[in-house]
Amino acid sequence: QKEVEQNSGPLSVPEGAIASLNCTYSDRGSQSFFWYRQYSGKSPELIMSIYSNGDKEDGRFTAQLNKASQYVSLLIRDSQPSDSATYLCAVNRDDKIIFGKGTRLHILP
Amino acid sequence: SAVISQKPSRDICQRGTSLTIQCQVDSQVTMMFWYRQQPGQSLTLIATANQGSEATYESGFVIDKFPISRPNLTFSTLTVSNMSPEDSSIYLCSVVTPPVGQYFGPGTRLTVT
């Protein structure tokens, strides 16, 4: 089992709808979880971090964590064309950050 | 957040040669990380560079191929040695700044011919 798993997509969502991105991880000892956005040809940009079970909201973004299920998700409300990018889920392991392969999100105008 | 710069931004190199990539951070950081991102793939951690000690390499990466220097708390270099076309990739420097967040440099796009 890979350490961090994501559906590669592409995930197509109409503009204005909610985009839902999912991630599972294998190391039960992980304590920190991150979502990065990466535009084509650019380096990853941190958009959310979450450390405890439940929801964390920041503007249009909501991160959800369920440690019992080893599951992290990112919701993007009111999706905009500028949200079209690859979203990388990342998990800490022994002071290192391990990344999933990413989910390509395409917002349809 | 930290501001990270990398040099060069891109290069085209011949097989068998070596390239040294520089990473400069605008603040002192304990740990710096080097990642590789091959076309269409996610980020793979190459090694962790701590100031004053040997770098720690991940499985599949060795010091002879990817020597790393960390002379101070704001600077690191990664050398890609004896390059082959399989080394064509984007190489990214990264730092962790408390209390949260890992931040990336703009990357070095390497093409080996």
Coordinates of C-alpha atoms in Angstrom, one line a residue:
Chain A
Q1 CA 0.0 0.0 0.0
K2 CA 1.3 3.4 -0.9
E3 CA 1.8 5.8 1.9
V4 CA -0.5 8.5 0.5
E5 CA -3.1 7.7 -2.0
Q6 CA -5.2 10.0 -4.2
N7 CA -7.3 9.5 -7.2
S8 CA -5.4 11.0 -10.1
G9 CA -8.4 12.3 -11.8
P10 CA -9.0 14.4 -13.8
L11 CA -12.0 15.6 -11.7
S12 CA -14.2 17.9 -13.6
V13 CA -16.5 20.2 -11.6
P14 CA -18.8 23.0 -13.0
E15 CA -18.0 26.5 -12.0
G16 CA -19.7 27.5 -8.8
A17 CA -20.1 23.9 -7.6
I18 CA -18.3 22.1 -4.7
A19 CA -15.1 20.2 -5.6
S20 CA -14.3 17.3 -3.3
L21 CA -10.8 15.9 -3.2
N22 CA -10.0 12.8 -1.2
C23 CA -6.8 11.2 0.2
T24 CA -6.0 8.1 2.3
Y25 CA -2.8 7.5 4.2
S26 CA -1.2 4.3 5.6
D27 CA 0.8 5.5 8.7
R28 CA -1.4 5.7 11.7
G29 CA 1.3 7.6 13.5
S30 CA 1.0 10.6 11.2
Q31 CA 0.0 13.8 13.0
S32 CA 0.1 16.5 10.4
F33 CA -1.7 16.7 7.1
F34 CA -1.5 19.1 4.3
W35 CA -3.1 20.1 1.0
Y36 CA -1.0 21.7 -1.7
R37 CA -2.0 23.3 -5.0
Q38 CA 0.3 23.0 -8.0
Y39 CA -0.3 24.8 -11.2
S40 CA 1.3 23.4 -14.3
G41 CA 4.9 24.4 -14.5
K42 CA 4.9 25.8 -11.0
S43 CA 6.1 24.6 -7.6
P44 CA 3.5 23.4 -5.0
E45 CA 1.8 26.0 -2.8
L46 CA 0.5 25.2 0.7
I47 CA -3.2 25.9 1.0
M48 CA -4.3 24.0 4.1
S49 CA -3.0 22.2 7.0
I50 CA -4.9 20.1 9.6
Y51 CA -3.8 18.3 12.7
S52 CA -7.0 17.2 14.6
N53 CA -10.1 15.3 13.7
G54 CA -12.9 17.3 12.2
D55 CA -13.2 20.2 9.8
K56 CA -11.0 23.2 9.3
E57 CA -12.3 26.1 7.2
D58 CA -10.3 28.8 5.5
G59 CA -12.3 30.9 3.0
R60 CA -13.6 28.7 0.3
F61 CA -11.5 25.7 1.4
T62 CA -12.5 23.2 4.1
A63 CA -10.1 20.4 5.1
Q64 CA -11.6 17.3 6.8
L65 CA -9.6 14.8 8.8
N66 CA -10.7 11.4 10.1
K67 CA -7.8 9.7 11.8
A68 CA -9.7 6.5 12.6
S69 CA -10.4 6.0 8.9
Q70 CA -7.0 7.5 7.9
Y71 CA -8.8 9.8 5.5
V72 CA -8.2 13.4 4.6
S73 CA -10.4 15.5 2.3
L74 CA -10.4 19.0 0.8
L75 CA -13.6 20.7 -0.2
I76 CA -13.6 23.8 -2.4
R77 CA -16.8 25.8 -2.4
D78 CA -17.9 28.0 -5.2
S79 CA -15.3 26.6 -7.5
Q80 CA -13.6 29.0 -9.9
P81 CA -11.7 28.4 -13.1
S82 CA -8.6 29.6 -11.3
D83 CA -9.0 26.5 -9.0
S84 CA -8.0 24.3 -11.9
A85 CA -4.8 22.7 -10.8
T86 CA -3.3 19.6 -9.4
Y87 CA -4.0 19.1 -5.6
L88 CA -1.4 17.2 -3.6
C89 CA -2.2 15.6 -0.3
A90 CA 0.8 15.3 2.0
V91 CA 1.4 13.6 5.3
N92 CA 4.2 13.9 7.8
R93 CA 6.4 10.9 8.6
D94 CA 9.4 11.2 10.9
D95 CA 9.8 14.9 10.3
K96 CA 9.5 14.5 6.5
I97 CA 6.5 15.3 4.3
I98 CA 5.4 12.5 2.0
F99 CA 3.2 13.4 -1.0
G100 CA 0.5 11.6 -2.9
K101 CA 0.5 11.6 -6.6
G102 CA -2.1 14.4 -6.8
T103 CA -5.6 14.9 -8.2
R104 CA -6.0 17.0 -11.3
L105 CA -9.0 19.3 -10.9
H106 CA -10.6 20.9 -13.9
I107 CA -13.3 23.6 -13.3
L108 CA -15.7 23.8 -16.2
P109 CA -16.7 27.4 -17.0
Chain B
S1 CA 6.5 31.9 5.1
A2 CA 10.0 31.6 3.8
V3 CA 11.2 33.0 0.5
I4 CA 13.3 30.4 -1.4
S5 CA 15.3 30.9 -4.5
Q6 CA 17.0 28.3 -6.7
K7 CA 19.7 28.5 -9.4
P8 CA 19.7 27.7 -12.2
S9 CA 16.0 27.8 -13.1
R10 CA 16.6 25.4 -15.9
D11 CA 19.4 23.7 -17.7
I12 CA 20.0 21.3 -20.6
C13 CA 23.0 19.0 -19.9
Q14 CA 24.8 16.3 -21.7
R15 CA 24.8 12.7 -20.5
G16 CA 27.7 11.9 -18.2
T17 CA 28.1 15.5 -16.9
S18 CA 27.2 16.9 -13.5
L19 CA 25.0 19.9 -12.4
T20 CA 25.0 21.6 -9.1
I21 CA 21.7 23.3 -8.0
Q22 CA 21.8 26.0 -5.4
C23 CA 19.1 26.8 -2.9
Q24 CA 19.0 30.0 -0.9
V25 CA 16.5 30.8 1.9
D26 CA 15.8 34.3 3.3
S27 CA 15.8 33.0 6.9
Q28 CA 17.7 30.5 9.0
V29 CA 16.1 27.0 8.9
T30 CA 17.2 23.8 10.5
M31 CA 16.1 21.3 7.9
M32 CA 16.1 21.6 4.1
F33 CA 14.7 19.1 1.8
W34 CA 15.4 18.2 -1.8
Y35 CA 12.7 16.7 -3.9
R36 CA 12.4 15.5 -7.5
Q37 CA 9.3 15.7 -9.6
Q38 CA 9.4 13.7 -12.8
P39 CA 7.0 14.6 -15.6
G40 CA 3.5 13.9 -14.7
Q41 CA 4.5 12.6 -11.3
S42 CA 4.3 13.7 -7.7
L43 CA 7.2 14.8 -5.6
T44 CA 9.7 12.3 -4.4
L45 CA 11.9 13.1 -1.5
I46 CA 15.6 12.7 -2.3
A47 CA 17.2 13.7 1.0
T48 CA 17.1 15.8 4.1
A49 CA 20.0 18.3 4.6
N50 CA 20.8 19.4 8.1
Q51 CA 23.5 22.0 8.8
G52 CA 26.6 20.5 10.2
S53 CA 25.8 16.9 9.5
E54 CA 25.6 14.4 6.6
A55 CA 22.5 14.5 4.5
T56 CA 20.0 11.7 5.1
Y57 CA 19.0 10.0 1.9
E58 CA 15.7 8.2 1.1
S59 CA 15.6 4.7 -0.3
G60 CA 16.7 4.6 -3.9
F61 CA 19.0 7.7 -3.7
V62 CA 22.7 7.6 -2.8
I63 CA 25.3 10.2 -1.9
D64 CA 27.6 9.4 -4.8
K65 CA 24.8 10.2 -7.3
F66 CA 23.3 13.2 -5.4
P67 CA 25.9 14.8 -3.1
I68 CA 24.5 17.5 -1.0
S69 CA 26.2 20.4 0.9
R70 CA 24.7 22.4 3.7
P71 CA 27.3 24.9 4.7
N72 CA 25.0 27.2 6.8
L73 CA 21.4 27.6 7.9
T74 CA 20.3 29.5 4.7
F75 CA 22.0 27.7 1.9
S76 CA 22.3 24.2 0.3
T77 CA 23.4 22.6 -2.9
L78 CA 22.4 19.4 -4.6
T79 CA 24.6 17.9 -7.3
V80 CA 23.2 15.5 -9.9
S81 CA 26.2 13.5 -10.9
N82 CA 27.0 11.5 -14.0
M83 CA 23.7 12.4 -15.5
S84 CA 21.5 10.2 -17.7
P85 CA 18.3 11.0 -19.5
E86 CA 16.4 9.4 -16.6
D87 CA 17.6 12.2 -14.4
S88 CA 15.5 14.7 -16.5
S89 CA 13.2 16.2 -13.9
I90 CA 12.3 19.2 -11.8
Y91 CA 14.4 19.4 -8.7
L92 CA 12.8 21.3 -5.8
C93 CA 14.3 22.7 -2.6
S94 CA 12.0 22.9 0.4
V95 CA 12.1 24.2 4.0
V96 CA 9.8 23.8 7.0
T97 CA 9.0 27.0 8.9
P98 CA 7.3 26.7 12.3
P99 CA 4.6 26.5 13.3
V100 CA 3.2 25.1 10.1
G101 CA 4.0 24.7 6.5
Q102 CA 6.6 23.4 4.1
Y103 CA 7.5 25.8 1.4
F104 CA 9.1 25.1 -1.9
G105 CA 11.5 27.0 -4.1
P106 CA 10.6 27.6 -7.8
G107 CA 12.4 24.5 -8.9
T108 CA 15.1 23.7 -11.4
R109 CA 14.0 22.1 -14.6
L110 CA 16.8 19.7 -15.8
T111 CA 16.9 18.1 -19.2
V112 CA 19.6 15.6 -20.0
T113 CA 20.3 14.8 -23.6

